[in-house]
XYZ file of C-alpha atoms in Angstrom:
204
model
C -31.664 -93.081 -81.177
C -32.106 -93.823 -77.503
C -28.962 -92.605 -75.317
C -28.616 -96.222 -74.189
C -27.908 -97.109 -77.964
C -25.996 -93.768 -79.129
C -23.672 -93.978 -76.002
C -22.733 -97.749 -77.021
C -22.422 -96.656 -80.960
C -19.691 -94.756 -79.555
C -18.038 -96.753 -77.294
C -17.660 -99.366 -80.093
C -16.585 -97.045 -83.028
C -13.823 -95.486 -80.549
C -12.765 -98.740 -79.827
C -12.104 -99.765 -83.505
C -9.657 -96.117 -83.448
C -13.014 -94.804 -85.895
C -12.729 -90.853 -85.514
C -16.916 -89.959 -84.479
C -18.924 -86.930 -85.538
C -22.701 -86.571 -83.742
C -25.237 -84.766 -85.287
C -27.709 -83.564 -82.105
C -29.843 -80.426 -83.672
C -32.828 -82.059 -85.370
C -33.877 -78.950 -86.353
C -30.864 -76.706 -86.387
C -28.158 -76.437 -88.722
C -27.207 -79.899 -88.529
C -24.082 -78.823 -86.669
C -21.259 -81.835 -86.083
C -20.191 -82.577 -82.890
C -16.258 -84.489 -82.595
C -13.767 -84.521 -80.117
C -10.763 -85.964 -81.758
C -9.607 -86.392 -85.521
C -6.922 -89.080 -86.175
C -3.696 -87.460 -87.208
C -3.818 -90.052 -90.543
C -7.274 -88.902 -91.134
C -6.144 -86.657 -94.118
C -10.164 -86.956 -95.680
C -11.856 -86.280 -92.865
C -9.600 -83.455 -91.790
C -11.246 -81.872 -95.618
C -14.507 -82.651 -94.628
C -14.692 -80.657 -91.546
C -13.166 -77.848 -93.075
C -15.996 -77.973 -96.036
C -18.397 -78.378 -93.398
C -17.416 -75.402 -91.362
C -17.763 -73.507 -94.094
C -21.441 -74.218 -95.149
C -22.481 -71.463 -92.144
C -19.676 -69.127 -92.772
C -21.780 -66.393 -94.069
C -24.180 -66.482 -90.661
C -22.096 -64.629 -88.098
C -20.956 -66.730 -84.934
C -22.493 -69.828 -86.822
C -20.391 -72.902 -87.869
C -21.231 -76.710 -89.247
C -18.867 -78.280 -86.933
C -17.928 -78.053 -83.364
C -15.554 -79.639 -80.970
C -16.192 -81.048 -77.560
C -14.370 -82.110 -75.106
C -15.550 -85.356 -74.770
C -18.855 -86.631 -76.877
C -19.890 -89.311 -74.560
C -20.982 -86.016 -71.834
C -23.289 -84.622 -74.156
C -25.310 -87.386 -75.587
C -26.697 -88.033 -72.378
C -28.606 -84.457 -72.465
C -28.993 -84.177 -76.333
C -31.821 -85.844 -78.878
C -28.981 -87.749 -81.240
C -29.816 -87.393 -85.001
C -26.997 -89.331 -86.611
C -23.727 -90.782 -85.537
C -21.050 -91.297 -88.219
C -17.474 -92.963 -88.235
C -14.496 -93.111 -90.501
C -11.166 -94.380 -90.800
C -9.797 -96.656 -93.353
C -11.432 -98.947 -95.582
C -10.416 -102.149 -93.656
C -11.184 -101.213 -90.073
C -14.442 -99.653 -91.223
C -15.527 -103.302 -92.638
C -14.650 -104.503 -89.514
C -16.739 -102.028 -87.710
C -19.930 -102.188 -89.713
C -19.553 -106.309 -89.507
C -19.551 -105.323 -85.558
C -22.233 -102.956 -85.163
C -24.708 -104.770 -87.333
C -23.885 -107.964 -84.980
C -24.375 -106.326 -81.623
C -27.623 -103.833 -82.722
C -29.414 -106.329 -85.463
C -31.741 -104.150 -86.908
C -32.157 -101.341 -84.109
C -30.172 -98.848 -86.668
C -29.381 -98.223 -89.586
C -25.902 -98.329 -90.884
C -24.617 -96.961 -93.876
C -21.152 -97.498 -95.906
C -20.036 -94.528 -98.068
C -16.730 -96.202 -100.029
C -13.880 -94.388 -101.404
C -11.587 -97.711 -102.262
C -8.716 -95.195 -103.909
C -8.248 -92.976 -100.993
C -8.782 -96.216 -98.272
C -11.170 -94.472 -96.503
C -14.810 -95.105 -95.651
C -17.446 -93.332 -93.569
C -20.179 -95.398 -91.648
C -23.679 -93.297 -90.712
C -25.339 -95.358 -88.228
C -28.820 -93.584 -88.028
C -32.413 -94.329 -86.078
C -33.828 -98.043 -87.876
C -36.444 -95.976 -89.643
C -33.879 -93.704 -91.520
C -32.134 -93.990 -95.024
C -32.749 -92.445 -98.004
C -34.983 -95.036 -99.445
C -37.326 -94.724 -96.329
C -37.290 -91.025 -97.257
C -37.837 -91.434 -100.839
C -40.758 -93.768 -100.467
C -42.598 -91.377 -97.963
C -42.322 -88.188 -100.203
C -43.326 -90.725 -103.318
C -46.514 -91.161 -100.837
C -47.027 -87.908 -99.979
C -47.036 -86.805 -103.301
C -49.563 -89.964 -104.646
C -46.818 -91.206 -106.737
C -45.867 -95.547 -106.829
C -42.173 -96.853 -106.936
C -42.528 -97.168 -110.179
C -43.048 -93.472 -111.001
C -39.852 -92.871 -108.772
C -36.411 -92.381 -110.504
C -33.260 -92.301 -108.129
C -29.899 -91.227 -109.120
C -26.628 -92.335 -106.906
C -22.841 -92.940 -106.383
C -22.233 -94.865 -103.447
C -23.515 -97.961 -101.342
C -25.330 -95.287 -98.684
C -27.696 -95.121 -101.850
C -28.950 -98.991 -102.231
C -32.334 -98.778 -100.259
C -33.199 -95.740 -102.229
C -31.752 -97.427 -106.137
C -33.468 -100.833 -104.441
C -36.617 -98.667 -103.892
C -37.101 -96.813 -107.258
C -38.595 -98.119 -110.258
C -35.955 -96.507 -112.241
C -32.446 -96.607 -110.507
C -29.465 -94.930 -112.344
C -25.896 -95.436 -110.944
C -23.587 -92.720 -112.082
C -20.684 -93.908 -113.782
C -17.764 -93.276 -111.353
C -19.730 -95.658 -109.021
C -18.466 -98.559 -107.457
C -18.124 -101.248 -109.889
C -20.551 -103.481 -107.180
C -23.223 -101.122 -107.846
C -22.663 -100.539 -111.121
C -22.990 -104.298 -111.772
C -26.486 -104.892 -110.026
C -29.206 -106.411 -111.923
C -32.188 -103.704 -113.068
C -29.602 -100.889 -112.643
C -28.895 -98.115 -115.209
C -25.708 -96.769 -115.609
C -25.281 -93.038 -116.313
C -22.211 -91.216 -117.538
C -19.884 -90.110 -114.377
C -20.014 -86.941 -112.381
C -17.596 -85.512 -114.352
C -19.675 -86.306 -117.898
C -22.564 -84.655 -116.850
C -24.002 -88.106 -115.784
C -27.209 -87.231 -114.077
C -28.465 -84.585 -116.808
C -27.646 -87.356 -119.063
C -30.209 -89.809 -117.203
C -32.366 -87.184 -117.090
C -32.272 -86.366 -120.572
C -32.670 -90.292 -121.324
C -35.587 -91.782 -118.412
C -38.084 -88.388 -118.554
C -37.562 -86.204 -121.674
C -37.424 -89.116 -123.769
């Protein structure tokens, strides 16, 4: 994303109290980047903890580090991904905002979690989601959509479900997604859901 664009990303999220994480390291560790966590932000808090520990083992490395303030270092920095979170309502709010003011020059994803009222928003280059990834390695590797199968959760998922020939929603999804026409619905995460699909759409 241009700086012009990442710098007003911010500006807005912040303004709607969202608690913003920067990815700048295309081709690092994908370190985050915040400078303030919302004392109410109990999910986010668990995140960052989960995150720091993905590096642990790599002396003096870390998946997450504070700045003082993130609107000094996207000016100097190649932003990746910007991502926002807070509760479920002011996160609807903010996504109905964003996708107002930038109309189509991101991409904005909603990851849901309606029993813990929380929701985190990626708001990525236009060109990026999952679907746009899924259909360029189906390319690569001389494969159609309809030779594609897709397994997913949450509503960060739709372009790549919407791409696939065969799209499987696990069963702990949102009911929204579980609910959409031409989608399969797999056992939950807890059931073992995607070996199930697995077992069902390609050994059988």
């Amino acid at each position: 994303m241009t700086t012009e664009t990442s710098l007003e990303v911010v500006r807005v999220g912040k303004a709607f109290g969202g608690d913003a994480l920067v990815s700048t390291d295309p081709h690092g560790l994908g370190t985050l980047l915040y400078d303030r966590i919302s004392d109410d932000n109990i999910p986010l808090k668990k995140y960052l903890r989960w995150s720091e520990s993905l590096h642990g083992v790599e002396i003096g490395r870390s998946g997450v580090a504070h700045v003082e303030l993130l609107e000094d270092i996207l000016a100097d920095h190649e932003i990746v991904h910007i991502s926002f979170s807070g509760n479920c309502g002011s996160m609807r709010e903010l996504e109905s905002t964003l996708n107002d003011e930038f109309q189509g020059n991101v991409t904005i994803l909603a990851t849901i979690y309606p029993t813990l009222d929380f929701t985190l928003l990626d708001i990525l280059p236009p060109d990026a989601s999952k679907g746009h990834g899924v259909s360029r390695l189906a390319e690569l590797s001389g494969l159609t959509a309809e030779n594609v199968m897709c397994i997913g959760d949450n509503f960060n998922d739709l372009k790549m479900l919407e791409y696939a020939g065969t799209a499987v929603v696990m069963g702990n999804a949102d009911a929204k997604l579980r609910q959409m026409p031409n989608f399969y619905t797999t056992l939950s995460n807890d059931e073992s859901g995607v070996a199930a699909a697995i077992e069902r759409f390609i050994f059988n």
